[in-house]
DNA sequence: CAGTTCTATAACCAGATGGTTTATATCGTC
DNA sequence: GACGATATAAACCATCTGGTTATAGAACTG
């Protein structure tokens, strides 16, 4: 997976408002105003959060008259989870068995990116 | 788990440099300069990244003479993974069976936080 | 067509982030 | 005690983030 998408996904998840939005969307589609209702913040603020979620591919949007219903897209969540799975051995069992882990990690490890 | 810790954990993971550092630490303890070597950035920049990881509880540090060896702490990774697990049903199987999910999500969903 | 509702955009602001360079502290060695 | 190596801290800067208010667009309703 492209690192940039992982970046965007983890960044999107690093905000409690956005996690709450995802939680709400797990119960079904919702419009922007429906999503904004529980929060003590303006509607444009929620629209911005939705854009962040959209950029990460976590939310897609439809069209229903003047409403733009939001739907949860879980594929990036799976990618994030897959990344985390590589570290499962660290809190499980014997703190050993990191054999298969290394090969997987090296692919991103030696990048030398500047940012 | 406290939302702030989840915030810090996901935010820490949203940077490829920091993920690479964690990958390196999965192979064992390392000093700051060892960690900085693969990257095209100054050593203080890496120290800053380490501070972010430390704040998220993902890295702990020891003392070995003038070296401050870093060690991976995976517990926050488990917390992040646990959060993601709640959405597993979304990419698996039938896109149904979200029953048990709701109760779990409601705890964070209705916060109404401002930031 | 006028008004209302839903959403997006623009302009602005404070604070965080990610990097830099320079300086300072800590520790072992000679 | 001076030097070299390791790491932190400080000051600075550009950009991003998360919020605001105000405005504009898009689509239904009377």
Tab-separated table of C-alpha atoms (C1' of nucleotides) in Angstrom:
chain	number	residue	atom	x	y	z
A	1	UNK	CA	0.000	0.000	0.000
A	2	UNK	CA	1.158	3.478	-0.723
A	3	UNK	CA	2.591	5.130	2.370
A	4	UNK	CA	0.677	8.293	1.605
A	5	UNK	CA	-2.609	6.476	1.971
A	6	UNK	CA	-1.495	4.992	5.277
A	7	UNK	CA	-0.431	8.483	6.315
A	8	UNK	CA	-3.823	9.881	5.432
A	9	UNK	CA	-5.649	7.041	7.135
A	10	UNK	CA	-3.781	7.224	10.428
A	11	UNK	CA	-3.972	11.016	10.377
A	12	UNK	CA	-7.713	10.850	9.811
A	13	UNK	CA	-8.094	8.485	12.760
A	14	UNK	CA	-6.077	10.742	15.057
A	15	UNK	CA	-9.066	12.934	15.851
A	16	UNK	CA	-11.909	11.962	18.197
A	17	UNK	CA	-14.479	13.883	16.182
A	18	UNK	CA	-13.587	11.924	13.065
A	19	UNK	CA	-13.578	8.618	14.919
A	20	UNK	CA	-17.017	9.465	16.258
A	21	UNK	CA	-18.177	10.244	12.729
A	22	UNK	CA	-16.945	6.863	11.568
A	23	UNK	CA	-18.710	5.241	14.499
A	24	UNK	CA	-21.921	6.965	13.520
A	25	UNK	CA	-21.522	5.892	9.912
A	26	UNK	CA	-21.055	2.318	11.023
A	27	UNK	CA	-24.752	2.427	11.886
A	28	UNK	CA	-25.657	3.497	8.352
A	29	UNK	CA	-25.524	6.367	5.907
A	30	UNK	CA	-26.013	9.880	7.209
A	31	UNK	CA	-26.199	13.430	5.879
A	32	UNK	CA	-23.802	16.171	6.880
A	33	UNK	CA	-26.266	17.872	9.213
A	34	UNK	CA	-27.126	14.574	10.854
A	35	UNK	CA	-23.442	13.971	11.427
A	36	UNK	CA	-22.886	17.481	12.714
A	37	UNK	CA	-25.759	17.423	15.204
A	38	UNK	CA	-24.020	15.700	18.147
A	39	UNK	CA	-21.021	18.003	18.062
A	40	UNK	CA	-20.474	21.383	19.619
A	41	UNK	CA	-19.039	22.778	16.432
A	42	UNK	CA	-20.223	24.468	13.257
A	43	UNK	CA	-21.391	22.635	10.157
A	44	UNK	CA	-18.443	23.822	8.051
A	45	UNK	CA	-16.108	22.331	10.634
A	46	UNK	CA	-17.789	18.963	10.177
A	47	UNK	CA	-17.603	19.362	6.400
A	48	UNK	CA	-13.861	19.811	6.789
A	49	UNK	CA	-13.603	16.658	8.853
A	50	UNK	CA	-15.542	14.812	6.200
A	51	UNK	CA	-13.119	16.026	3.579
A	52	UNK	CA	-10.239	14.623	5.589
A	53	UNK	CA	-12.057	11.301	5.855
A	54	UNK	CA	-12.838	11.386	2.156
A	55	UNK	CA	-9.232	12.086	1.243
A	56	UNK	CA	-8.259	9.009	3.248
A	57	UNK	CA	-10.865	6.976	1.380
A	58	UNK	CA	-12.740	6.275	4.601
A	59	UNK	CA	-15.931	7.956	3.483
A	60	UNK	CA	-17.691	8.137	0.136
A	61	UNK	CA	-20.597	10.348	-0.717
A	62	UNK	CA	-23.746	10.034	-2.724
A	63	UNK	CA	-26.398	12.418	-3.869
A	64	UNK	CA	-29.975	12.440	-2.606
A	65	UNK	CA	-31.642	15.701	-3.581
A	66	UNK	CA	-29.745	18.426	-1.728
A	67	UNK	CA	-28.329	15.921	0.719
A	68	UNK	CA	-24.908	14.367	0.224
A	69	UNK	CA	-25.199	11.154	2.238
A	70	UNK	CA	-21.937	9.802	3.638
A	71	UNK	CA	-21.087	6.129	3.648
A	72	UNK	CA	-18.327	4.371	5.547
A	73	UNK	CA	-15.619	2.797	3.390
A	74	UNK	CA	-13.655	0.366	5.483
A	75	UNK	CA	-10.922	-0.703	3.107
A	76	UNK	CA	-8.361	1.811	4.420
A	77	UNK	CA	-9.187	0.635	7.924
A	78	UNK	CA	-8.215	-2.833	6.841
A	79	UNK	CA	-4.934	-1.502	5.481
A	80	UNK	CA	-4.207	0.214	8.789
A	81	UNK	CA	-5.093	-2.925	10.674
A	82	UNK	CA	-2.870	-4.991	8.419
A	83	UNK	CA	0.013	-2.698	9.247
A	84	UNK	CA	-0.623	-3.062	12.963
A	85	UNK	CA	-0.948	-6.824	12.688
A	86	UNK	CA	2.753	-7.030	11.956
A	87	UNK	CA	3.425	-6.012	15.539
A	88	UNK	CA	0.997	-8.417	17.109
A	89	UNK	CA	3.813	-10.687	18.239
A	90	UNK	CA	5.031	-7.914	20.475
A	91	UNK	CA	2.225	-7.997	22.942
A	92	UNK	CA	1.320	-11.631	22.427
A	93	UNK	CA	3.046	-14.726	23.640
A	94	UNK	CA	6.759	-14.809	24.042
A	95	UNK	CA	8.111	-11.563	22.679
A	96	UNK	CA	9.947	-13.749	20.197
A	97	UNK	CA	8.881	-15.036	16.767
A	98	UNK	CA	9.610	-11.835	14.910
A	99	UNK	CA	11.000	-13.786	12.022
A	100	UNK	CA	8.411	-13.188	9.347
A	101	UNK	CA	8.028	-9.619	10.520
A	102	UNK	CA	11.332	-8.287	9.283
A	103	UNK	CA	10.897	-8.972	5.606
A	104	UNK	CA	7.574	-7.168	5.647
A	105	UNK	CA	8.955	-4.182	7.508
A	106	UNK	CA	12.069	-3.683	5.432
A	107	UNK	CA	9.924	-2.649	2.492
A	108	UNK	CA	8.994	0.574	4.226
A	109	UNK	CA	11.906	0.779	6.631
A	110	UNK	CA	14.788	1.878	4.407
A	111	UNK	CA	13.028	4.619	2.525
A	112	UNK	CA	15.118	7.554	3.595
A	113	UNK	CA	12.295	9.933	2.808
A	114	UNK	CA	12.677	13.570	3.673
A	115	UNK	CA	9.025	13.965	4.446
B	1	UNK	CA	-8.872	3.740	26.718
B	2	UNK	CA	-8.507	7.454	26.945
B	3	UNK	CA	-9.252	9.122	23.629
B	4	UNK	CA	-6.204	11.333	24.021
B	5	UNK	CA	-3.938	8.311	24.004
B	6	UNK	CA	-5.627	6.973	20.887
B	7	UNK	CA	-5.233	10.424	19.351
B	8	UNK	CA	-1.537	10.458	20.140
B	9	UNK	CA	-1.051	6.918	18.903
B	10	UNK	CA	-2.775	7.385	15.554
B	11	UNK	CA	-1.087	10.758	15.092
B	12	UNK	CA	2.287	9.177	15.794
B	13	UNK	CA	1.612	6.482	13.210
B	14	UNK	CA	0.615	9.022	10.563
B	15	UNK	CA	4.204	9.698	9.555
B	16	UNK	CA	6.342	7.356	7.459
B	17	UNK	CA	9.521	8.338	9.264
B	18	UNK	CA	8.016	7.341	12.588
B	19	UNK	CA	6.614	4.086	11.203
B	20	UNK	CA	10.062	3.301	9.853
B	21	UNK	CA	11.537	4.016	13.277
B	22	UNK	CA	9.084	1.599	14.857
B	23	UNK	CA	9.959	-0.977	12.218
B	24	UNK	CA	13.608	-0.572	13.040
B	25	UNK	CA	12.918	-0.884	16.759
B	26	UNK	CA	11.019	-4.080	16.133
B	27	UNK	CA	14.419	-5.596	15.400
B	28	UNK	CA	15.785	-4.500	18.776
B	29	UNK	CA	16.900	-1.515	20.805
B	30	UNK	CA	18.733	1.283	19.046
B	31	UNK	CA	20.364	4.586	19.874
B	32	UNK	CA	19.233	7.893	18.400
B	33	UNK	CA	22.095	8.109	15.925
B	34	UNK	CA	21.508	4.547	14.797
B	35	UNK	CA	17.890	5.408	14.213
B	36	UNK	CA	18.749	8.627	12.413
B	37	UNK	CA	21.273	7.073	10.036
B	38	UNK	CA	18.873	5.869	7.299
B	39	UNK	CA	17.087	9.195	7.006
B	40	UNK	CA	17.903	12.264	4.973
B	41	UNK	CA	17.282	14.548	7.911
B	42	UNK	CA	19.164	15.981	10.833
B	43	UNK	CA	19.562	14.109	14.089
B	44	UNK	CA	17.532	16.668	16.085
B	45	UNK	CA	14.656	16.049	13.706
B	46	UNK	CA	14.787	12.368	14.605
B	47	UNK	CA	14.901	13.283	18.283
B	48	UNK	CA	11.685	15.197	17.767
B	49	UNK	CA	10.061	12.198	16.121
B	50	UNK	CA	11.174	10.073	19.053
B	51	UNK	CA	9.550	12.516	21.415
B	52	UNK	CA	6.276	12.137	19.537
B	53	UNK	CA	6.569	8.363	19.763
B	54	UNK	CA	7.436	8.625	23.444
B	55	UNK	CA	4.439	10.847	24.143
B	56	UNK	CA	2.238	8.183	22.554
B	57	UNK	CA	3.858	5.554	24.759
B	58	UNK	CA	5.197	3.732	21.718
B	59	UNK	CA	8.827	4.102	22.692
B	60	UNK	CA	10.589	4.003	26.036
B	61	UNK	CA	14.166	4.971	26.657
B	62	UNK	CA	16.981	3.720	28.803
B	63	UNK	CA	20.382	5.032	29.700
B	64	UNK	CA	23.638	3.451	28.579
B	65	UNK	CA	26.445	5.919	29.167
B	66	UNK	CA	25.720	8.863	26.877
B	67	UNK	CA	23.408	6.772	24.725
B	68	UNK	CA	19.638	6.765	25.292
B	69	UNK	CA	18.623	3.446	23.767
B	70	UNK	CA	15.059	3.328	22.475
B	71	UNK	CA	12.807	0.345	22.937
B	72	UNK	CA	9.510	-0.392	21.214
B	73	UNK	CA	6.459	-0.438	23.475
B	74	UNK	CA	3.620	-2.126	21.676
B	75	UNK	CA	0.773	-1.652	24.102
B	76	UNK	CA	-0.606	1.468	22.370
B	77	UNK	CA	-0.424	-0.409	19.080
B	78	UNK	CA	-2.683	-3.000	20.603
B	79	UNK	CA	-5.115	-0.296	21.688
B	80	UNK	CA	-5.176	1.097	18.148
B	81	UNK	CA	-5.682	-2.360	16.737
B	82	UNK	CA	-8.490	-3.035	19.182
B	83	UNK	CA	-10.238	0.102	17.958
B	84	UNK	CA	-9.899	-1.000	14.349
B	85	UNK	CA	-11.099	-4.509	15.149
B	86	UNK	CA	-14.558	-3.103	15.784
B	87	UNK	CA	-14.851	-2.402	12.071
B	88	UNK	CA	-13.637	-5.767	10.921
B	89	UNK	CA	-17.154	-6.826	9.993
B	90	UNK	CA	-17.198	-4.096	7.392
B	91	UNK	CA	-14.710	-5.622	5.023
B	92	UNK	CA	-15.385	-9.203	5.978
B	93	UNK	CA	-18.260	-11.416	5.035
B	94	UNK	CA	-21.655	-9.951	4.530
B	95	UNK	CA	-21.498	-6.292	5.456
B	96	UNK	CA	-24.054	-7.180	8.093
B	97	UNK	CA	-23.587	-8.370	11.672
B	98	UNK	CA	-22.869	-4.981	13.169
B	99	UNK	CA	-24.888	-5.797	16.226
B	100	UNK	CA	-22.233	-6.012	18.884
B	101	UNK	CA	-20.436	-3.085	17.327
B	102	UNK	CA	-22.854	-0.374	18.325
B	103	UNK	CA	-22.620	-0.748	22.074
B	104	UNK	CA	-18.857	-0.441	21.887
B	105	UNK	CA	-18.954	2.585	19.634
B	106	UNK	CA	-21.542	4.548	21.546
B	107	UNK	CA	-19.066	5.026	24.381
B	108	UNK	CA	-17.013	7.363	22.248
B	109	UNK	CA	-19.669	8.419	19.784
B	110	UNK	CA	-21.797	10.891	21.677
B	111	UNK	CA	-19.069	12.911	23.294
B	112	UNK	CA	-19.867	16.257	21.758
B	113	UNK	CA	-16.277	17.369	22.214
B	114	UNK	CA	-15.243	20.741	20.889
B	115	UNK	CA	-11.699	19.657	20.147
C	1	DC	C1'	-40.403	32.947	-8.566
C	2	DA	C1'	-39.432	33.489	-3.418
C	3	DG	C1'	-38.051	31.355	0.358
C	4	DT	C1'	-35.965	27.534	2.937
C	5	DT	C1'	-32.909	23.803	3.649
C	6	DC	C1'	-28.595	21.442	2.961
C	7	DT	C1'	-23.902	21.752	1.801
C	8	DA	C1'	-19.603	23.813	0.182
C	9	DT	C1'	-16.290	27.578	-0.193
C	10	DA	C1'	-13.653	31.546	1.229
C	11	DA	C1'	-11.101	34.246	4.343
C	12	DC	C1'	-9.303	34.413	8.593
C	13	DC	C1'	-6.994	32.980	12.983
C	14	DA	C1'	-4.408	30.426	16.745
C	15	DG	C1'	-1.793	26.684	17.591
C	16	DA	C1'	0.549	22.375	16.246
C	17	DT	C1'	3.931	19.997	13.161
C	18	DG	C1'	8.166	19.011	10.835
C	19	DG	C1'	12.066	20.624	9.493
C	20	DT	C1'	16.404	23.679	9.948
C	21	DT	C1'	20.779	25.568	12.458
C	22	DT	C1'	23.122	26.633	16.544
C	23	DA	C1'	24.224	25.970	21.138
C	24	DT	C1'	24.451	23.249	25.429
C	25	DA	C1'	24.635	19.345	28.447
C	26	DT	C1'	26.324	14.573	29.495
C	27	DC	C1'	29.504	10.988	29.401
C	28	DG	C1'	33.716	8.224	28.233
C	29	DT	C1'	38.587	8.524	26.795
C	30	DC	C1'	43.070	10.268	26.327
D	1	DG	C1'	40.879	18.674	32.432
D	2	DA	C1'	40.365	18.826	27.185
D	3	DC	C1'	38.440	16.392	23.413
D	4	DG	C1'	35.039	13.689	20.867
D	5	DA	C1'	30.725	11.565	20.684
D	6	DT	C1'	25.811	11.387	21.896
D	7	DA	C1'	21.751	13.578	22.798
D	8	DT	C1'	18.717	17.478	24.210
D	9	DA	C1'	17.174	22.271	23.904
D	10	DA	C1'	16.406	26.704	21.820
D	11	DA	C1'	15.148	29.784	18.257
D	12	DC	C1'	13.380	30.157	13.941
D	13	DC	C1'	10.465	29.205	9.834
D	14	DA	C1'	6.908	27.350	6.521
D	15	DT	C1'	3.113	24.680	6.314
D	16	DC	C1'	-0.828	22.130	8.085
D	17	DT	C1'	-4.808	21.756	11.248
D	18	DG	C1'	-9.014	22.684	13.362
D	19	DG	C1'	-11.897	25.911	14.391
D	20	DT	C1'	-14.632	30.369	13.364
D	21	DT	C1'	-17.990	33.554	10.481
D	22	DA	C1'	-19.867	34.955	6.311
D	23	DT	C1'	-21.085	33.981	1.653
D	24	DA	C1'	-22.561	31.311	-2.199
D	25	DG	C1'	-24.571	27.389	-4.627
D	26	DA	C1'	-27.898	23.654	-5.264
D	27	DA	C1'	-32.184	21.623	-4.757
D	28	DC	C1'	-36.766	21.155	-2.813
D	29	DT	C1'	-41.376	23.690	-1.364
D	30	DG	C1'	-44.822	27.072	-1.176
